[in-house]
Amino acid sequence: MNIINFGSCNIDYVYKLSHFVKPGETIKSDNLNRFPGGKGLNQSIAAARSGLKVYHAGCIGKDGEFLKNVLTESHVDITYLKISDVQTGHAIIQVDDKGENCIILYSGSNYMLDKDYIDYVLREFSSNDIVLLQNEINNVEYIIESAYKKGMAVILNPSPFNNALTKVNLDMVSILMLNEIEGFEFSRETEPTKICNYFKSKYPNLKIVLTLGSEGSIYSDKNETIFCPSFSVPVIDTTSAGDTFTGYFICGMINGMKTYETLKFASAASALAVSKNGASSSIPYKSEVESAIKKLVPNKQCLILPQK
Ligand code: RIB
């Protein structure tokens, strides 16, 4: 089983600051780093470092050629990665002294995926393969419909959220992996159980993975709802925590791990990612996650949420 990830590749410009810039304010940062990033690239790397066979489809500009090496060094297959004359997408990321971030995104070449290219890539895969995608590229709805028509499982991380996502028929999606902010945008609910119930009643076959930051994560489908606490770690930079979680969750699921163990495995990977600077550079390898999981301390006890 292969993963084909239609995803963004960005150059991340990361500024460390005491606090996020406020309206009308100018602040100086003495700490700028340029990192490889993009939710697509990060998730491909996380899935590949977890041991899965991952193909990355997407588009970079000539200024982003170094991102090819970043992907291949982590054994992501870039056979289908396009290069265009358009500038590579980039992100301007502020990281405050608590390790939280806020991001400005410039799409650039990430929006150069035309339908012929998408058709060509999908023709190379079979119904046993999985399509993974986020919302930093164009033609998301078309990719979902085409993959669904081919009988492929679709895993969607609707991040960052925009209104175009409300037009997507989530009946065509197998697993929706989102955070509370995205959950609110779909459901207008803030309470995690209510967010899960919204999806359950509207899309009964959809599996939901809801991440709750330092609180933990929830898996929910029509049969079960399981909560797993996150791990207590010193936070340096939360960029790519969610991407790391996604890659490792898919790994656990494909390898037949039990749902709770899969959430725990993904949370441990994510805890290691937030303990380091950068996006893809902070994503751990499977062996690191396996050894850390024995030592990490959970924030809370796991509880199985009541069904409604
Ligand atoms: O999820 C983190 C990513 O979001 C960063 O790498 C940045 O490129 C933005 O896309």
Tab-separated table of C-alpha atoms and ligand atoms in Angstrom:
chain	number	residue	atom	x	y	z
A	1	MET	CA	0.000	0.000	0.000
A	2	ASN	CA	1.377	3.407	-1.052
A	3	ILE	CA	0.555	6.902	0.109
A	4	ILE	CA	0.272	9.562	-2.556
A	5	ASN	CA	0.341	12.958	-0.899
A	6	PHE	CA	-0.834	15.902	-3.007
A	7	GLY	CA	0.681	18.599	-0.852
A	8	SER	CA	2.382	21.948	-0.490
A	9	CYS	CA	6.100	22.569	-0.278
A	10	ASN	CA	7.102	25.840	1.357
A	11	ILE	CA	10.173	27.727	2.376
A	12	ASP	CA	9.542	28.749	5.996
A	13	TYR	CA	11.052	32.007	7.297
A	14	VAL	CA	10.870	31.628	11.063
A	15	TYR	CA	11.269	34.681	13.312
A	16	LYS	CA	11.650	34.180	17.072
A	17	LEU	CA	9.966	36.984	19.018
A	18	SER	CA	8.972	37.695	22.611
A	19	HIS	CA	5.347	38.059	21.425
A	20	PHE	CA	3.382	38.161	18.148
A	21	VAL	CA	3.340	41.532	16.358
A	22	LYS	CA	0.225	43.546	17.230
A	23	PRO	CA	-1.656	45.889	14.819
A	24	GLY	CA	0.443	49.027	14.258
A	25	GLU	CA	3.444	47.607	16.115
A	26	THR	CA	6.968	47.047	14.736
A	27	ILE	CA	9.244	44.676	16.623
A	28	LYS	CA	12.777	43.538	15.961
A	29	SER	CA	13.758	39.892	15.743
A	30	ASP	CA	17.408	38.901	16.090
A	31	ASN	CA	16.643	35.308	15.245
A	32	LEU	CA	15.697	34.308	11.682
A	33	ASN	CA	15.921	30.775	10.332
A	34	ARG	CA	15.020	29.436	6.910
A	35	PHE	CA	13.552	25.936	7.115
A	36	PRO	CA	11.946	23.524	4.648
A	37	GLY	CA	8.214	23.344	5.367
A	38	GLY	CA	4.683	23.275	4.033
A	39	LYS	CA	2.020	21.044	5.513
A	40	GLY	CA	2.306	18.734	2.517
A	41	LEU	CA	6.072	18.335	2.677
A	42	ASN	CA	6.013	17.961	6.484
A	43	GLN	CA	3.350	15.238	6.343
A	44	SER	CA	5.189	13.351	3.580
A	45	ILE	CA	8.349	13.437	5.664
A	46	ALA	CA	6.550	12.363	8.844
A	47	ALA	CA	4.880	9.431	7.078
A	48	ALA	CA	8.143	8.400	5.388
A	49	ARG	CA	10.153	8.683	8.638
A	50	SER	CA	7.522	6.471	10.262
A	51	GLY	CA	8.436	3.838	7.669
A	52	LEU	CA	5.640	4.204	5.087
A	53	LYS	CA	6.162	4.277	1.324
A	54	VAL	CA	5.230	7.848	0.377
A	55	TYR	CA	5.062	9.620	-2.973
A	56	HIS	CA	4.863	13.406	-2.890
A	57	ALA	CA	2.925	15.147	-5.674
A	58	GLY	CA	2.994	18.927	-5.788
A	59	CYS	CA	4.849	21.804	-7.350
A	60	ILE	CA	7.914	23.829	-6.448
A	61	GLY	CA	9.613	26.743	-8.213
A	62	LYS	CA	13.274	26.815	-9.256
A	63	ASP	CA	14.099	28.680	-6.020
A	64	GLY	CA	12.851	25.650	-4.075
A	65	GLU	CA	15.000	22.938	-5.686
A	66	PHE	CA	16.685	22.248	-2.320
A	67	LEU	CA	13.311	20.930	-1.090
A	68	LYS	CA	13.772	17.955	-3.447
A	69	ASN	CA	16.829	16.886	-1.441
A	70	VAL	CA	14.979	17.398	1.822
A	71	LEU	CA	12.249	15.004	0.652
A	72	THR	CA	14.568	12.371	-0.826
A	73	GLU	CA	16.853	12.364	2.236
A	74	SER	CA	13.806	11.146	4.186
A	75	HIS	CA	13.053	8.551	1.462
A	76	VAL	CA	10.008	10.349	0.079
A	77	ASP	CA	9.602	9.467	-3.618
A	78	ILE	CA	9.503	12.661	-5.725
A	79	THR	CA	8.924	11.052	-9.153
A	80	TYR	CA	5.743	13.122	-9.571
A	81	LEU	CA	6.942	16.433	-8.066
A	82	LYS	CA	6.572	19.263	-10.629
A	83	ILE	CA	8.879	22.225	-11.114
A	84	SER	CA	7.434	25.446	-12.516
A	85	ASP	CA	8.605	28.979	-13.295
A	86	VAL	CA	6.410	30.302	-10.492
A	87	GLN	CA	8.087	31.162	-7.184
A	88	THR	CA	7.959	28.414	-4.506
A	89	GLY	CA	5.339	28.894	-1.802
A	90	HIS	CA	6.593	30.379	1.429
A	91	ALA	CA	5.495	30.970	5.004
A	92	ILE	CA	6.419	33.804	7.345
A	93	ILE	CA	6.237	32.307	10.818
A	94	GLN	CA	6.399	34.134	14.129
A	95	VAL	CA	7.321	31.936	17.099
A	96	ASP	CA	6.790	33.498	20.519
A	97	ASP	CA	8.567	32.707	23.789
A	98	LYS	CA	5.980	30.004	24.604
A	99	GLY	CA	6.763	28.195	21.340
A	100	GLU	CA	3.365	29.073	19.828
A	101	ASN	CA	3.326	30.227	16.220
A	102	CYS	CA	1.306	32.307	13.784
A	103	ILE	CA	1.778	32.013	10.047
A	104	ILE	CA	1.369	34.073	6.870
A	105	LEU	CA	1.204	31.821	3.828
A	106	TYR	CA	2.100	32.704	0.233
A	107	SER	CA	0.839	29.952	-2.104
A	108	GLY	CA	3.146	30.533	-5.101
A	109	SER	CA	3.805	27.306	-7.037
A	110	ASN	CA	1.574	25.293	-4.676
A	111	TYR	CA	-1.360	26.581	-6.743
A	112	MET	CA	0.010	25.255	-10.058
A	113	LEU	CA	-1.616	21.798	-9.932
A	114	ASP	CA	-3.840	21.514	-13.003
A	115	LYS	CA	-6.390	18.781	-13.652
A	116	ASP	CA	-4.298	17.051	-16.364
A	117	TYR	CA	-1.415	16.717	-13.916
A	118	ILE	CA	-3.719	15.377	-11.170
A	119	ASP	CA	-5.248	12.839	-13.595
A	120	TYR	CA	-1.792	11.758	-14.740
A	121	VAL	CA	-0.554	11.183	-11.165
A	122	LEU	CA	-3.681	9.319	-10.052
A	123	ARG	CA	-3.480	7.006	-13.079
A	124	GLU	CA	-0.191	5.702	-11.643
A	125	PHE	CA	-1.887	4.466	-8.423
A	126	SER	CA	-4.444	1.778	-7.630
A	127	SER	CA	-7.530	1.514	-5.440
A	128	ASN	CA	-5.363	-0.068	-2.695
A	129	ASP	CA	-3.382	3.147	-2.320
A	130	ILE	CA	-4.243	6.097	-0.101
A	131	VAL	CA	-4.521	9.754	-1.117
A	132	LEU	CA	-3.463	12.242	1.533
A	133	LEU	CA	-4.058	15.959	1.194
A	134	GLN	CA	-4.208	19.237	3.073
A	135	ASN	CA	-5.569	22.623	2.015
A	136	GLU	CA	-2.456	24.493	0.880
A	137	ILE	CA	-2.812	23.515	-2.799
A	138	ASN	CA	-5.412	24.260	-5.493
A	139	ASN	CA	-7.945	21.746	-6.883
A	140	VAL	CA	-8.474	19.980	-3.530
A	141	GLU	CA	-12.113	19.178	-4.359
A	142	TYR	CA	-11.125	17.738	-7.759
A	143	ILE	CA	-8.453	15.506	-6.215
A	144	ILE	CA	-10.926	14.153	-3.644
A	145	GLU	CA	-13.605	13.420	-6.263
A	146	SER	CA	-11.121	11.782	-8.664
A	147	ALA	CA	-9.538	9.622	-5.964
A	148	TYR	CA	-12.955	8.601	-4.634
A	149	LYS	CA	-14.131	7.615	-8.134
A	150	LYS	CA	-11.040	5.398	-8.416
A	151	GLY	CA	-12.012	3.689	-5.144
A	152	MET	CA	-9.032	5.083	-3.210
A	153	ALA	CA	-9.225	5.975	0.486
A	154	VAL	CA	-8.850	9.723	1.042
A	155	ILE	CA	-7.340	11.240	4.180
A	156	LEU	CA	-8.002	14.977	4.415
A	157	ASN	CA	-6.336	17.428	6.767
A	158	PRO	CA	-8.489	20.551	6.130
A	159	SER	CA	-5.754	22.949	7.106
A	160	PRO	CA	-5.666	25.874	6.776
A	161	PHE	CA	-9.466	26.142	6.709
A	162	ASN	CA	-11.202	28.250	4.082
A	163	ASN	CA	-14.779	28.392	2.821
A	164	ALA	CA	-13.981	26.306	-0.274
A	165	LEU	CA	-13.808	23.315	2.091
A	166	THR	CA	-17.485	23.644	2.978
A	167	LYS	CA	-18.272	22.640	-0.645
A	168	VAL	CA	-16.331	19.368	-0.335
A	169	ASN	CA	-18.534	16.302	0.002
A	170	LEU	CA	-17.026	14.640	3.081
A	171	ASP	CA	-18.855	11.414	2.209
A	172	MET	CA	-15.958	10.939	-0.245
A	173	VAL	CA	-13.396	11.216	2.559
A	174	SER	CA	-12.392	8.236	4.724
A	175	ILE	CA	-10.574	10.058	7.515
A	176	LEU	CA	-10.768	13.739	8.431
A	177	MET	CA	-7.830	14.868	10.578
A	178	LEU	CA	-8.370	18.309	12.037
A	179	ASN	CA	-7.851	20.547	15.045
A	180	GLU	CA	-10.433	22.332	17.198
A	181	ILE	CA	-10.258	25.558	15.162
A	182	GLU	CA	-11.010	23.692	11.935
A	183	GLY	CA	-13.628	21.630	13.796
A	184	PHE	CA	-15.377	24.856	14.830
A	185	GLU	CA	-15.317	26.201	11.261
A	186	PHE	CA	-17.197	23.143	10.012
A	187	SER	CA	-19.574	22.606	12.934
A	188	ARG	CA	-19.799	26.009	14.741
A	189	GLU	CA	-19.206	23.961	17.912
A	190	THR	CA	-16.332	24.492	20.354
A	191	GLU	CA	-16.828	21.435	22.580
A	192	PRO	CA	-14.790	18.463	21.209
A	193	THR	CA	-17.594	15.922	21.762
A	194	LYS	CA	-20.058	18.188	19.980
A	195	ILE	CA	-17.651	18.650	17.066
A	196	CYS	CA	-17.369	14.843	16.728
A	197	ASN	CA	-21.145	14.434	17.003
A	198	TYR	CA	-21.674	17.005	14.252
A	199	PHE	CA	-19.587	14.945	11.812
A	200	LYS	CA	-21.104	11.658	13.006
A	201	SER	CA	-24.657	12.773	12.329
A	202	LYS	CA	-23.871	14.439	8.988
A	203	TYR	CA	-21.361	11.915	7.600
A	204	PRO	CA	-21.974	8.580	9.383
A	205	ASN	CA	-19.131	6.748	7.603
A	206	LEU	CA	-16.492	9.398	8.204
A	207	LYS	CA	-13.723	8.712	10.721
A	208	ILE	CA	-12.634	11.787	12.671
A	209	VAL	CA	-9.295	12.469	14.312
A	210	LEU	CA	-9.523	15.679	16.343
A	211	THR	CA	-6.309	17.067	17.818
A	212	LEU	CA	-6.619	19.214	20.949
A	213	GLY	CA	-3.078	20.645	21.224
A	214	SER	CA	-1.507	20.053	24.632
A	215	GLU	CA	-4.765	18.409	25.837
A	216	GLY	CA	-4.550	15.348	23.590
A	217	SER	CA	-6.495	13.891	20.700
A	218	ILE	CA	-9.778	12.128	19.956
A	219	TYR	CA	-10.660	9.427	17.455
A	220	SER	CA	-14.344	9.132	16.651
A	221	ASP	CA	-16.446	7.040	14.285
A	222	LYS	CA	-19.937	5.557	14.396
A	223	ASN	CA	-18.765	2.734	16.713
A	224	GLU	CA	-16.299	4.309	19.131
A	225	THR	CA	-14.946	7.564	20.527
A	226	ILE	CA	-11.527	7.386	22.151
A	227	PHE	CA	-9.553	10.115	23.883
A	228	CYS	CA	-5.778	9.986	24.316
A	229	PRO	CA	-3.857	12.552	26.385
A	230	SER	CA	-0.807	14.275	24.945
A	231	PHE	CA	2.612	14.004	26.588
A	232	SER	CA	4.157	16.598	28.888
A	233	VAL	CA	7.284	18.021	27.218
A	234	PRO	CA	9.151	21.338	27.191
A	235	VAL	CA	7.809	23.238	24.161
A	236	ILE	CA	10.323	24.956	21.879
A	237	ASP	CA	8.348	25.322	18.625
A	238	THR	CA	4.916	23.861	17.813
A	239	THR	CA	5.303	24.279	14.012
A	240	SER	CA	4.588	20.932	12.292
A	241	ALA	CA	3.281	19.232	15.466
A	242	GLY	CA	-0.015	18.522	13.674
A	243	ASP	CA	1.783	17.367	10.511
A	244	THR	CA	3.912	14.951	12.506
A	245	PHE	CA	0.808	13.634	14.251
A	246	THR	CA	-0.883	13.050	10.875
A	247	GLY	CA	2.031	11.093	9.379
A	248	TYR	CA	2.427	8.876	12.440
A	249	PHE	CA	-1.318	8.323	12.860
A	250	ILE	CA	-1.501	7.008	9.284
A	251	CYS	CA	1.449	4.724	10.000
A	252	GLY	CA	-0.194	3.248	13.121
A	253	MET	CA	-3.478	2.764	11.311
A	254	ILE	CA	-1.930	1.076	8.245
A	255	ASN	CA	0.113	-1.209	10.483
A	256	GLY	CA	-3.037	-2.376	12.296
A	257	MET	CA	-2.284	-0.802	15.679
A	258	LYS	CA	-5.280	-0.478	18.033
A	259	THR	CA	-6.922	2.950	17.901
A	260	TYR	CA	-5.712	4.100	21.323
A	261	GLU	CA	-2.155	2.910	20.598
A	262	THR	CA	-2.244	4.731	17.254
A	263	LEU	CA	-3.238	8.006	18.950
A	264	LYS	CA	-0.518	7.484	21.553
A	265	PHE	CA	2.129	6.738	18.901
A	266	ALA	CA	1.163	9.877	16.939
A	267	SER	CA	1.128	11.981	20.148
A	268	ALA	CA	4.614	10.787	21.091
A	269	ALA	CA	5.930	11.726	17.635
A	270	SER	CA	4.281	15.109	17.951
A	271	ALA	CA	5.750	15.652	21.437
A	272	LEU	CA	9.242	15.045	20.041
A	273	ALA	CA	8.558	17.505	17.189
A	274	VAL	CA	7.541	20.354	19.544
A	275	SER	CA	10.725	19.861	21.572
A	276	LYS	CA	12.831	21.095	18.609
A	277	ASN	CA	12.975	24.138	16.308
A	278	GLY	CA	11.695	24.111	12.745
A	279	ALA	CA	9.075	22.275	10.737
A	280	SER	CA	10.288	19.218	8.792
A	281	SER	CA	13.653	19.359	10.572
A	282	SER	CA	11.938	18.630	13.906
A	283	ILE	CA	10.085	15.494	12.733
A	284	PRO	CA	11.429	12.379	14.482
A	285	TYR	CA	12.276	8.968	13.003
A	286	LYS	CA	10.255	5.905	14.019
A	287	SER	CA	13.066	4.492	16.186
A	288	GLU	CA	13.191	7.763	18.173
A	289	VAL	CA	9.421	7.634	18.735
A	290	GLU	CA	9.524	3.986	19.805
A	291	SER	CA	12.187	4.644	22.409
A	292	ALA	CA	10.672	7.944	23.634
A	293	ILE	CA	7.181	6.490	24.106
A	294	LYS	CA	8.428	4.335	27.012
A	295	LYS	CA	9.730	7.399	28.886
A	296	LEU	CA	7.250	10.184	28.037
A	297	VAL	CA	4.761	11.213	30.730
A	298	PRO	CA	1.080	11.624	29.730
A	299	ASN	CA	-0.760	14.812	30.738
A	300	LYS	CA	-3.926	12.983	31.867
A	301	GLN	CA	-5.486	9.555	32.046
A	302	CYS	CA	-7.200	8.272	28.914
A	303	LEU	CA	-10.958	8.199	29.046
A	304	ILE	CA	-13.449	6.744	26.632
A	305	LEU	CA	-16.013	9.441	25.896
A	306	PRO	CA	-19.700	8.486	26.107
A	307	GLN	CA	-21.560	8.027	22.815
A	308	LYS	CA	-24.451	10.418	22.079
B	1	RIB	O1	2.046	23.061	9.586
B	1	RIB	C1	3.213	23.823	9.555
B	1	RIB	C2	3.426	24.419	8.183
B	1	RIB	O2	2.388	25.327	7.911
B	1	RIB	C3	4.699	25.210	8.044
B	1	RIB	O3	5.796	24.421	7.671
B	1	RIB	C4	4.335	26.274	7.025
B	1	RIB	O4	4.949	26.118	5.786
B	1	RIB	C5	2.822	26.227	6.910
B	1	RIB	O5	2.432	25.720	5.729
